[in-house]
Amino acid sequence: MADDNRLSRRNLLAAGGALAGAAMGGPAQAAPPAPSVPADTGAVQGGRVMFPNWRGSGDRPPAPTPSPQPPGQRVGYCVIGLGRLSLDEILPAFGETKRSRLAAVMSGSPEKAKLVARQYGLPEDAVYGYDEWDRLKANPNVQAVYVVTPNGLHRDNVVAAAAAGKQVLCEKPMAVSSDECREMIAACAKASVKLMIAYRCQYEPHNRAVIRIARSGEFGRPRTIQAFNGQTTGLPEQWRLKKALAGGGSLPDIGLYCLNTTRAVLGEEPELIQAQIHSPPDDPKYREVEETVSFTMRFPSGVIAQCMSSYGVYEARSLTLHTGNASVDLQNAFAYEGQRLYIGHRDGKNAARDEKVLSAKNQFALEMDHFSRCIQENLRPRTPGEEGLQDQVLMEAIYEAARTGAPVKVGPPQGAGAGLDVTRGPEPEEPS
């Protein structure tokens, strides 16, 4: 009876394989050999559970089954700074990572840090104050830090983390001056630790699709780019309106997304910048920083990019790439979620506007897992310190162009090689 049961099971698997082959577009008239992976139960191959495509040829195939690393193999992070971004976005994102885990937190508020540690199951000795870098250095469970403090504190936090021997992921903007950026790069190089800037959009699937479209030439070469990032800002006492902590207003906070994404889409560095800045003279919020910035960049290929950011408008975050044959419109381009990608193009005698539907992924989880992979496999991050430094240099040129009213000549970093992506590391893995 046992042999009969085994035979029946083999026959069922073979039948299932035949159906799966037909569903994937294979010939229905002859049953193909039984697949090496059972249709419904799957099988372990290459250290992960694999399933064959069970969907018909009319549907897109499912994504690979998630294959997270065991907790003990993941890179342990200490999140530095427990403000709104950390609590609302970054800490929850660890629940969607595959290579990264939360191992500790650091804050200037012991009460808040202890509460957050309990919420995420961290032991009491995994809570640190800003003066406890030596104790963090001695914690083998922490291999990396994620710096999420105000911009004006990034330099000191990164230098301290490097001295503690921890790999460093730092929020954007990298710092409040190009000189500080250079200090951060030098400190990490001296300590032989990696430095990555958290440009989450460069890891987000819809933004990456725009990059592929622009560089593939599928719809012709890029001609112009329009990028806008705007929101309203209240609470005059918040640190983003203090120049010493923020470095500037809407430009380094949200305009940076327009600047960095445009550079990432083209892979080029601008050669000329023009800019204007306006702040309401009667609004005390803008005593130290600007409300609205408009800047235009000309690239060596001839592409003109028009970018704007503002703290005084209803929330809108858009990126549009124009070619000779299409307009590529990414809505909610710089938001944490809700991206939608549309391509307007000719369809015979008609005009078409198609939506490219992609699976949504947590951007913070993607960027952390990329950095973890770079640590585990000794790779250069896609967005290293040099990427943050170049943006800071260009933002300083934007402020100079706005101040003088004259165009400012810029270009690739001194000593950079020829070609595209001179400030970036290898392409990240495509998310599963």
XYZ file of C-alpha atoms in Angstrom:
432
model
C 0.000 0.000 0.000
C 2.856 2.383 0.819
C 4.434 1.775 -2.611
C 1.067 2.442 -4.272
C 0.806 5.763 -2.398
C 4.281 6.819 -3.515
C 3.430 5.907 -7.114
C 0.191 7.902 -6.963
C 2.053 10.902 -5.612
C 4.603 10.754 -8.456
C 1.778 10.576 -10.983
C 0.065 13.576 -9.406
C 3.280 15.590 -9.481
C 3.812 14.672 -13.118
C 0.276 15.749 -13.942
C 0.790 18.966 -12.036
C 3.962 19.570 -14.010
C 2.118 19.076 -17.281
C -0.536 21.585 -16.249
C 2.107 24.064 -15.101
C 3.928 23.725 -18.414
C 0.744 24.406 -20.351
C -0.050 27.375 -18.116
C 3.375 28.850 -18.840
C 2.811 28.645 -22.570
C 4.188 25.139 -23.150
C 2.620 22.653 -25.584
C -0.606 21.125 -24.255
C -0.595 18.122 -26.590
C 2.363 16.385 -24.930
C 3.032 16.303 -21.201
C 6.542 17.569 -20.425
C 8.756 15.781 -17.909
C 7.895 16.311 -14.260
C 9.520 19.542 -13.024
C 12.341 19.410 -10.487
C 10.274 21.725 -8.255
C 6.812 20.452 -7.207
C 4.036 22.798 -8.243
C 2.400 23.320 -4.863
C 4.859 22.285 -2.167
C 8.000 23.780 -3.686
C 11.521 22.592 -3.011
C 14.731 23.883 -1.506
C 17.230 24.889 -4.173
C 20.306 27.037 -3.712
C 19.462 27.745 -0.095
C 15.950 29.065 -0.734
C 12.445 27.672 -1.268
C 11.528 27.667 -4.959
C 8.162 27.292 -6.683
C 7.420 27.012 -10.409
C 5.288 29.689 -12.052
C 1.723 28.607 -11.452
C 0.089 31.423 -13.394
C -1.145 31.363 -16.955
C 0.653 33.018 -19.845
C -1.722 35.988 -19.710
C -0.617 37.010 -16.195
C 2.746 38.306 -15.124
C 4.718 35.685 -13.190
C 4.862 36.063 -9.424
C 7.915 37.478 -7.722
C 10.386 35.000 -6.224
C 9.423 33.693 -2.814
C 11.069 35.838 -0.100
C 14.306 34.399 1.227
C 15.295 36.339 4.351
C 18.537 35.603 6.131
C 18.298 34.112 9.632
C 18.451 36.843 12.276
C 21.911 35.807 13.435
C 23.334 36.307 9.941
C 21.849 39.753 9.355
C 23.734 43.005 9.809
C 22.879 44.553 13.174
C 22.117 48.299 13.122
C 22.066 50.956 15.791
C 19.688 53.740 14.754
C 21.172 57.085 15.815
C 18.388 59.561 16.604
C 14.787 58.696 17.415
C 12.884 61.501 15.731
C 9.827 61.260 13.546
C 11.569 59.681 10.538
C 13.125 56.932 12.645
C 9.945 56.098 14.547
C 7.477 56.444 11.669
C 9.483 54.915 8.827
C 12.893 53.427 9.561
C 12.264 51.258 12.621
C 9.073 49.724 11.133
C 10.994 49.057 7.895
C 13.201 46.516 9.657
C 10.137 44.263 9.584
C 10.463 44.144 5.779
C 14.229 43.691 5.512
C 15.944 40.446 4.544
C 19.564 41.191 5.462
C 19.221 43.780 8.245
C 18.035 43.791 11.851
C 17.595 46.387 14.578
C 20.196 45.756 17.283
C 20.347 49.021 19.280
C 19.141 52.623 19.468
C 20.869 55.876 20.433
C 19.053 58.992 21.621
C 19.409 62.069 23.773
C 16.154 61.147 25.526
C 16.624 58.123 27.830
C 12.904 57.844 28.501
C 12.033 57.736 24.817
C 14.906 55.380 23.974
C 13.943 52.887 26.689
C 10.309 52.892 25.548
C 11.268 52.330 21.909
C 13.683 49.562 22.892
C 10.894 47.756 24.745
C 8.548 48.182 21.794
C 11.060 46.513 19.471
C 12.232 43.817 21.859
C 15.707 45.215 22.505
C 17.481 44.543 25.804
C 18.149 47.432 28.185
C 21.863 47.395 27.423
C 21.101 48.077 23.723
C 20.079 51.665 24.576
C 22.766 54.344 24.199
C 23.133 58.049 24.827
C 25.022 60.339 22.470
C 28.039 60.221 24.797
C 28.297 56.425 24.795
C 30.173 55.704 21.582
C 32.870 53.784 23.459
C 30.252 51.434 24.902
C 28.684 51.020 21.448
C 32.128 50.207 20.045
C 32.320 47.229 22.383
C 28.961 45.784 21.237
C 29.630 43.005 18.695
C 25.912 42.777 17.868
C 26.102 46.174 16.148
C 28.010 46.199 12.865
C 26.501 49.359 11.389
C 24.808 52.606 12.384
C 22.064 54.536 10.621
C 22.504 58.262 11.347
C 19.083 59.962 11.441
C 19.886 63.117 13.428
C 19.454 66.719 12.160
C 21.715 67.602 9.225
C 24.030 69.792 11.268
C 24.919 66.830 13.505
C 25.726 64.342 10.750
C 29.427 65.144 10.553
C 30.050 64.574 14.281
C 27.910 61.415 14.360
C 29.603 59.887 11.316
C 33.110 60.683 12.569
C 32.247 59.139 15.954
C 30.758 56.029 14.346
C 33.835 55.567 12.170
C 36.089 55.879 15.219
C 33.972 53.175 16.859
C 34.634 50.902 13.888
C 31.008 50.805 12.723
C 29.869 50.871 9.087
C 27.894 54.060 8.412
C 24.580 54.696 6.653
C 23.776 58.416 6.872
C 20.553 60.227 6.022
C 20.508 62.894 3.327
C 21.600 65.617 2.993
C 25.013 64.290 3.931
C 25.997 67.432 5.875
C 25.612 71.217 5.858
C 28.752 71.983 3.825
C 31.039 70.311 1.322
C 33.952 70.642 3.771
C 32.026 68.590 6.332
C 31.309 65.966 3.669
C 35.008 65.654 2.909
C 35.782 65.221 6.611
C 33.219 62.424 6.832
C 34.634 60.616 3.806
C 38.170 60.928 5.160
C 37.175 59.657 8.624
C 35.480 56.561 7.202
C 38.389 55.861 4.869
C 40.871 56.165 7.737
C 38.818 53.727 9.835
C 38.319 51.348 6.866
C 34.541 51.447 7.208
C 31.981 51.959 4.470
C 29.941 55.154 4.147
C 26.615 55.230 2.314
C 24.153 58.119 1.972
C 20.487 57.152 2.271
C 19.166 58.208 -1.136
C 16.169 55.912 -0.879
C 14.727 56.904 -4.273
C 17.702 55.372 -6.082
C 16.576 51.983 -4.716
C 12.813 52.418 -5.250
C 11.469 50.319 -8.205
C 9.556 53.086 -10.029
C 12.469 55.518 -9.872
C 14.761 52.758 -11.098
C 12.371 52.102 -13.992
C 12.688 55.755 -15.059
C 16.478 55.391 -14.998
C 16.296 52.300 -17.222
C 13.937 54.008 -19.669
C 16.139 57.092 -19.894
C 19.312 55.156 -20.498
C 17.930 52.439 -22.769
C 16.874 54.855 -25.493
C 13.642 52.890 -25.849
C 11.714 56.116 -26.500
C 14.609 58.190 -27.776
C 17.247 60.075 -25.881
C 16.263 62.380 -22.991
C 15.758 66.037 -23.907
C 14.333 67.724 -20.802
C 13.466 66.833 -17.211
C 11.044 68.548 -14.849
C 11.202 67.763 -11.134
C 9.141 69.289 -8.347
C 9.001 68.596 -4.614
C 6.778 70.739 -2.438
C 4.887 70.754 0.837
C 3.632 73.174 3.472
C 5.685 73.709 6.616
C 4.392 74.903 9.984
C 5.769 74.788 13.549
C 8.358 77.601 13.403
C 10.354 75.993 16.237
C 11.205 72.820 14.260
C 14.883 72.219 13.519
C 14.374 72.241 9.726
C 13.843 76.009 9.929
C 17.108 76.592 11.851
C 20.041 77.118 9.504
C 22.669 75.779 11.895
C 20.881 72.427 12.104
C 19.349 72.228 8.623
C 21.944 73.969 6.462
C 19.167 75.577 4.432
C 15.445 75.401 3.788
C 13.514 73.553 1.121
C 16.605 72.978 -1.050
C 18.599 70.556 1.172
C 15.473 69.031 2.677
C 13.235 68.273 -0.317
C 14.821 70.001 -3.326
C 17.738 67.614 -2.957
C 15.491 64.830 -4.243
C 15.025 66.745 -7.509
C 18.755 67.353 -7.799
C 19.895 63.838 -6.938
C 17.222 62.011 -8.922
C 17.911 64.052 -12.049
C 21.609 63.213 -11.789
C 20.789 59.547 -11.175
C 18.403 59.322 -14.132
C 20.962 60.692 -16.580
C 24.138 59.410 -14.934
C 25.746 62.708 -15.949
C 26.942 65.697 -13.961
C 25.592 69.183 -14.813
C 27.918 71.738 -16.378
C 25.914 74.931 -15.726
C 23.443 76.008 -13.021
C 21.055 78.973 -12.800
C 18.790 79.611 -9.806
C 16.304 81.857 -8.027
C 15.136 81.882 -4.405
C 12.104 83.517 -2.812
C 10.811 83.617 0.753
C 7.784 85.591 1.965
C 9.313 88.654 3.649
C 6.532 88.831 6.243
C 6.729 85.183 7.363
C 8.955 84.714 10.442
C 9.463 81.021 9.609
C 11.905 82.058 6.882
C 14.181 84.350 8.850
C 17.036 81.845 8.482
C 16.168 79.540 5.586
C 14.434 79.780 2.214
C 10.908 78.801 1.269
C 11.081 78.295 -2.512
C 13.964 77.476 -4.849
C 13.957 77.166 -8.637
C 17.089 75.936 -10.400
C 17.957 74.915 -13.923
C 20.779 72.548 -14.835
C 22.346 72.016 -18.257
C 24.068 68.685 -18.849
C 26.832 67.800 -21.350
C 24.374 65.730 -23.429
C 22.245 68.839 -23.933
C 19.516 67.861 -21.463
C 17.974 70.810 -19.618
C 16.525 70.019 -16.176
C 14.124 72.430 -14.468
C 13.776 71.732 -10.745
C 11.756 73.416 -7.999
C 11.166 72.907 -4.303
C 8.957 74.804 -1.885
C 7.807 74.780 1.731
C 4.764 76.896 0.848
C 2.590 74.766 -1.439
C 0.181 71.864 -1.267
C 2.087 68.582 -1.266
C 3.213 67.497 -4.733
C 6.172 65.337 -5.739
C 6.614 64.750 -9.461
C 9.258 63.826 -12.017
C 8.735 64.017 -15.781
C 11.242 62.903 -18.390
C 10.665 64.147 -21.950
C 12.147 62.458 -25.029
C 11.428 62.893 -28.711
C 8.972 60.009 -28.645
C 7.466 59.941 -25.165
C 6.810 61.651 -21.872
C 7.601 59.567 -18.797
C 5.631 60.825 -15.806
C 6.372 59.537 -12.301
C 3.756 60.677 -9.804
C 4.587 60.766 -6.091
C 8.155 60.356 -7.268
C 9.816 61.331 -3.989
C 7.123 60.185 -1.549
C 7.517 57.243 0.803
C 4.802 55.355 -1.079
C 2.180 55.700 -3.798
C 4.396 55.930 -6.888
C 2.631 55.594 -10.254
C 4.489 55.582 -13.558
C 2.833 56.654 -16.821
C 4.285 56.717 -20.323
C 2.671 58.895 -22.977
C 3.592 57.907 -26.525
C 2.285 57.392 -30.042
C 0.313 54.232 -30.746
C -0.129 54.065 -34.493
C -2.353 57.006 -35.409
C -3.390 57.525 -31.806
C -1.851 58.898 -28.640
C -1.526 56.438 -25.763
C -0.896 56.860 -22.059
C 0.111 53.579 -20.473
C 0.701 52.846 -16.808
C 3.683 50.684 -15.947
C 2.519 48.762 -12.892
C 5.284 47.715 -10.506
C 5.148 46.052 -7.121
C 5.510 48.523 -4.269
C 8.496 48.003 -1.983
C 9.529 49.671 1.268
C 12.239 52.119 0.251
C 13.929 52.181 3.639
C 14.106 48.390 3.735
C 15.610 48.358 0.238
C 18.319 50.887 1.044
C 19.232 49.189 4.338
C 19.433 45.773 2.704
C 21.608 47.200 -0.059
C 24.030 48.556 2.523
C 23.944 45.255 4.421
C 24.788 43.390 1.238
C 27.696 45.771 0.630
C 28.977 45.021 4.133
C 28.542 41.268 3.799
C 30.038 41.030 0.307
C 32.547 43.901 0.584
C 30.987 45.997 -2.191
C 31.030 49.732 -2.758
C 27.555 51.190 -2.066
C 25.571 52.550 -4.978
C 25.286 55.903 -3.146
C 28.595 56.345 -1.277
C 29.889 59.468 0.454
C 31.143 60.832 -2.859
C 27.548 60.953 -4.086
C 26.513 63.059 -1.088
C 29.538 65.324 -1.481
C 28.728 66.048 -5.130
C 25.166 67.031 -4.247
C 26.455 69.350 -1.535
C 28.855 71.001 -3.983
C 25.997 71.502 -6.437
C 23.675 72.905 -3.756
C 26.353 75.437 -2.860
C 26.463 76.393 -6.553
C 22.665 76.770 -6.574
C 22.811 79.156 -3.613
C 25.626 81.089 -5.308
C 23.721 81.360 -8.584
C 20.629 82.620 -6.741
C 22.672 85.130 -4.742
C 24.499 86.618 -7.744
C 21.864 86.162 -10.436
C 24.573 84.788 -12.713
C 25.028 81.230 -14.035
C 27.588 79.104 -12.193
C 29.785 76.649 -14.063
C 30.058 73.251 -12.428
C 31.059 69.770 -13.522
C 32.110 66.326 -12.333
C 34.183 65.991 -9.165
C 37.852 66.739 -9.542
C 39.740 63.579 -10.473
C 36.593 61.662 -11.440
C 36.922 59.364 -14.401
C 35.043 59.627 -17.657
C 31.646 58.085 -18.312
C 28.429 57.840 -16.356
C 27.830 57.413 -12.609
C 31.270 58.690 -11.644
C 30.194 59.163 -8.001
C 28.310 55.862 -7.658
C 29.046 52.249 -6.937
C 27.660 49.151 -8.711
C 23.966 48.798 -9.446
C 21.901 47.445 -6.552
C 20.182 44.082 -6.692
C 16.691 44.078 -8.106
C 14.255 43.579 -5.201
C 12.521 40.226 -5.037
